mmCIF file of C-alpha atoms in Angstrom:
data_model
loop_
_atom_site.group_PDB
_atom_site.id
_atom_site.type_symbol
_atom_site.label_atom_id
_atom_site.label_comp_id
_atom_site.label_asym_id
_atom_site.label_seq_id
_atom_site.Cartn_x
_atom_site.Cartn_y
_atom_site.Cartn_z
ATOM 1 C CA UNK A 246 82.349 132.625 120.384
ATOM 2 C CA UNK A 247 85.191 130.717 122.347
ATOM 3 C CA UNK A 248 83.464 127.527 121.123
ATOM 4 C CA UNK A 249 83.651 128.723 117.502
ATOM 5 C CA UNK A 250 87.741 129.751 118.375
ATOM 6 C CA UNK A 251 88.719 126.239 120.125
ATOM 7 C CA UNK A 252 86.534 124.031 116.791
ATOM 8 C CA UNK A 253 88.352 126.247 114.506
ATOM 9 C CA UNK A 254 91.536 125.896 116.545
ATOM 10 C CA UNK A 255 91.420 121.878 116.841
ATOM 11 C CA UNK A 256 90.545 121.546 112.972
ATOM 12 C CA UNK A 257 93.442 123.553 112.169
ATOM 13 C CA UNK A 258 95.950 121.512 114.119
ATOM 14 C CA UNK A 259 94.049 118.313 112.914
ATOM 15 C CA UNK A 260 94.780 119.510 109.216
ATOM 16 C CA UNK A 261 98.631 120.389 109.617
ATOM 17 C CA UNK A 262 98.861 117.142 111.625
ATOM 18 C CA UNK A 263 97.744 115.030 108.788
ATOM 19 C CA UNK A 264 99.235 117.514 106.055
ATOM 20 C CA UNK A 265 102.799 117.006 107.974
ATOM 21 C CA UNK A 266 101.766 112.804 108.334
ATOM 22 C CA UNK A 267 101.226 112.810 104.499
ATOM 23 C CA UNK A 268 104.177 114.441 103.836
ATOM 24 C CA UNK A 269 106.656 113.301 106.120
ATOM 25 C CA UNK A 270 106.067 109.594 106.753
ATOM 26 C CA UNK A 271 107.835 106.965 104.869
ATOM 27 C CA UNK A 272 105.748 103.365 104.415
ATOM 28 C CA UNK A 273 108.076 100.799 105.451
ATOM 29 C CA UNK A 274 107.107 97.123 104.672
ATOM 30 C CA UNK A 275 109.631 94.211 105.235
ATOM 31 C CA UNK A 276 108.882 90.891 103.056
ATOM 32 C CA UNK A 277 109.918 87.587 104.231
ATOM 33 C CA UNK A 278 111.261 84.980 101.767
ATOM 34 C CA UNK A 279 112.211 81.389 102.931
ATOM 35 C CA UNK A 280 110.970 79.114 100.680
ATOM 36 C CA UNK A 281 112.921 77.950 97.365
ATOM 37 C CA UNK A 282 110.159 78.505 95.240
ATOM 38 C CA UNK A 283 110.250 80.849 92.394
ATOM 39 C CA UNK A 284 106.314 80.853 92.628
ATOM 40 C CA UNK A 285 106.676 82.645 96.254
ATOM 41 C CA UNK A 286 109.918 84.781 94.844
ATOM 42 C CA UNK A 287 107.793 86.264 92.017
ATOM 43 C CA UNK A 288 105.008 86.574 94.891
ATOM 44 C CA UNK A 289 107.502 88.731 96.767
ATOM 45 C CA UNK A 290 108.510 90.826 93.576
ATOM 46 C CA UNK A 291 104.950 91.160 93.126
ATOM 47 C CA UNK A 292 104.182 92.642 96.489
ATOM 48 C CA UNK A 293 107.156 94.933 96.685
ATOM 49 C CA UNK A 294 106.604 96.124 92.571
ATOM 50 C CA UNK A 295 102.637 97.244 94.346
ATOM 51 C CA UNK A 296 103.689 98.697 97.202
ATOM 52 C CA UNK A 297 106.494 100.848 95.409
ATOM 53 C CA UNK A 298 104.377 101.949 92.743
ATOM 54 C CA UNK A 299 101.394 102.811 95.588
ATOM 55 C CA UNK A 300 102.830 105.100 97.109
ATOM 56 C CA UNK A 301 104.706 106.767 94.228
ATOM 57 C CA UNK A 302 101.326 107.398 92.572
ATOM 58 C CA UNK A 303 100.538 108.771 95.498
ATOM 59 C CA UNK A 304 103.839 111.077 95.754
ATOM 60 C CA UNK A 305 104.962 109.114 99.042
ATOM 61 C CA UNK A 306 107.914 107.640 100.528
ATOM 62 C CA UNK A 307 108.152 103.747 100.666
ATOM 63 C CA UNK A 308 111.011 101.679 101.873
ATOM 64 C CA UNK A 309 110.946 97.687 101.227
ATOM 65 C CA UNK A 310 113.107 95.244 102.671
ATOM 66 C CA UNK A 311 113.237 91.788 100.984
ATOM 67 C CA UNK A 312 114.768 89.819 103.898
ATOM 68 C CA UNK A 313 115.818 85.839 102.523
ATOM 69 C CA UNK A 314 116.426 83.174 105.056
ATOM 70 C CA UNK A 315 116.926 79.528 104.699
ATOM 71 C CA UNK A 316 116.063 78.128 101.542
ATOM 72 C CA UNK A 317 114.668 81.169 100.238
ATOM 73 C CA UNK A 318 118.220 82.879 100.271
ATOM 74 C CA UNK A 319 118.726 80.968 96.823
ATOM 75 C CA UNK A 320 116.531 83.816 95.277
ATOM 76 C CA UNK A 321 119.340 85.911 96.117
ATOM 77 C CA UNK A 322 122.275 83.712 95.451
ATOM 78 C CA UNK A 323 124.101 84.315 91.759
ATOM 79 C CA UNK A 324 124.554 81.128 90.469
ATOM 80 C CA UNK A 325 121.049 79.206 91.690
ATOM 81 C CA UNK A 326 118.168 82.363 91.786
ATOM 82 C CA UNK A 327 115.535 81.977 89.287
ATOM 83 C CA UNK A 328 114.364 85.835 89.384
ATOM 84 C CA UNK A 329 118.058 87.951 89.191
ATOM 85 C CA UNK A 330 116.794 90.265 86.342
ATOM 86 C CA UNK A 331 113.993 91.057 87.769
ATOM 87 C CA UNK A 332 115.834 92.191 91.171
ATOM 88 C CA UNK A 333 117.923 93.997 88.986
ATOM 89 C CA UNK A 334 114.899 95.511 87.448
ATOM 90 C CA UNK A 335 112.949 96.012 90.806
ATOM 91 C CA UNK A 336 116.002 97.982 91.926
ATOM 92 C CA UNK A 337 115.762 100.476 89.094
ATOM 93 C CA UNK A 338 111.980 100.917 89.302
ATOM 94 C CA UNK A 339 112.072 101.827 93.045
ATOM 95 C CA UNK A 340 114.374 104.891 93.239
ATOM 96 C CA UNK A 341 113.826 107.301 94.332
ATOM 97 C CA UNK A 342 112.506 104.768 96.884
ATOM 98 C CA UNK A 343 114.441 102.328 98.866
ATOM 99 C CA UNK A 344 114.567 98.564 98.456
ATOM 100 C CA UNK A 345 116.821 96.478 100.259
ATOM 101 C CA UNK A 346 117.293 92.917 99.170
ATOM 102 C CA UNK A 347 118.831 91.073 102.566
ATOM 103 C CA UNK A 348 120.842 87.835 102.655
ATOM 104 C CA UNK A 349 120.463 85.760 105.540
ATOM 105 C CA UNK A 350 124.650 85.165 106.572
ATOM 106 C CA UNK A 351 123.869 82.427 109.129
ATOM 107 C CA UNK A 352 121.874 80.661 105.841
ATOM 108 C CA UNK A 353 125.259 81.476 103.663
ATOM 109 C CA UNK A 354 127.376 79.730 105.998
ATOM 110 C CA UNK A 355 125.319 77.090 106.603
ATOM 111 C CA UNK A 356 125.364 76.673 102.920
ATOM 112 C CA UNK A 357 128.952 77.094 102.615
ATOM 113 C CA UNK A 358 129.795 74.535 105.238
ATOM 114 C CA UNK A 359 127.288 72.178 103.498
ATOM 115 C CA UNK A 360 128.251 73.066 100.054
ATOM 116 C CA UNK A 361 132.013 73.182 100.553
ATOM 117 C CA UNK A 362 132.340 76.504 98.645
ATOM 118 C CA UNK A 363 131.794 79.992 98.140
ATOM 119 C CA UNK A 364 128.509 81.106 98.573
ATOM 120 C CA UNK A 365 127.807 83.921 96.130
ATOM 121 C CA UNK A 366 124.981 86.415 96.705
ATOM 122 C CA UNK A 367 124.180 89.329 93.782
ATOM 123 C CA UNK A 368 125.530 92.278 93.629
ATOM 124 C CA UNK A 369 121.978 94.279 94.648
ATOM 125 C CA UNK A 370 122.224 92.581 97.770
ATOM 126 C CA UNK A 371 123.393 93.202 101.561
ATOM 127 C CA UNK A 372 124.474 90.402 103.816
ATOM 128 C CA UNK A 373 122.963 90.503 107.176
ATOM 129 C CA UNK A 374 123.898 88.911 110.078
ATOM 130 C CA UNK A 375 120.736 86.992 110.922
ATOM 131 C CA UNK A 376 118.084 87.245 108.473
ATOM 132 C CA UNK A 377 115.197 86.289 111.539
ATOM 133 C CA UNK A 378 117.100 88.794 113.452
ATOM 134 C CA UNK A 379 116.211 91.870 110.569
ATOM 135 C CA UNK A 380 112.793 91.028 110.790
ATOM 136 C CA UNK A 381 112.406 91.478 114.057
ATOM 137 C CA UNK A 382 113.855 94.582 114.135
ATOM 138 C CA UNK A 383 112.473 95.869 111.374
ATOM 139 C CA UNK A 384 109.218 95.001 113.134
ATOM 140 C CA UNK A 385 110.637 96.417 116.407
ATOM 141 C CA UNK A 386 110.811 99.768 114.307
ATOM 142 C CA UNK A 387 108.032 100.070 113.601
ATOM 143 C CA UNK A 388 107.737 98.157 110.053
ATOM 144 C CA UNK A 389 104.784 96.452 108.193
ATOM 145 C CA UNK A 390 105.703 92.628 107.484
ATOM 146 C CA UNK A 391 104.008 90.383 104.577
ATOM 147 C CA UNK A 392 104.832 86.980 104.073
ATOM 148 C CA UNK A 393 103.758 85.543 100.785
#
């Protein structure tokens, strides 16, 4: 009898473990892009366009994070990125999910300096401070990281 009790027991709090997993976790992947390539930027696209639509057939929660560094921060500057409609386009298609698309600053400034002018980044973008730096804290947190 007590056996029966502690099996039923453990398969109940086995269920409402994965029942609250399922419902509560949010799949976090962080993409790097460093290459001025529109070949690897479309790869990237690619990727996050699965991953959001994964898990929204599946009724989960994704977050991606697009993080550019180096050359590959041209896919998110204005006047030289082969693929700004679709970022505009990927950033429609994932709400309610998240997607982040983040600019390397140490890269802008480098440009800048080299460049001797304004650096400008699209509008879906966020500037971050180190674009190395987000991935490894992103990874520190406990993120998934694909580099196409």
């Amino acid at each position: 009898m007590f056996r029966r009790l502690a099996t039923a027991a453990l398969l109940s709090i086995a269920f409402a473990t994965t029942a609250l997993a399922a419902d509560g976790k949010i799949h976090r992947v962080a993409i790097q892009v460093d290459q001025n390539d529109p070949q690897v930027m479309n790869l990237a696209l690619n990727n996050a366009t699965n991953v959001i639509e994964h898990y929204r057939g599946r009724n989960e929660q994704v977050a991606v994070d697009i993080v550019t560094y180096g050359p590959g921060l041209h896919m998110l500057r204005s006047d030289t990125s082969p693929v700004q409609d679709r970022l505009k386009r990927l950033k429609e298609l994932a709400f309610p999910g998240k997607i982040q698309f983040s600019a390397c600053n140490n890269t802008k400034q480098g440009m800048e300096k080299t460049e001797g002018k304004a650096v400008p980044i699209v509008s879906e973008a966020t500037i971050v401070p180190s674009g190395v730096v987000q991935l490894m804290e992103l990874q520190e947190q406990g993120w998934s990281y694909v580099r196409p």
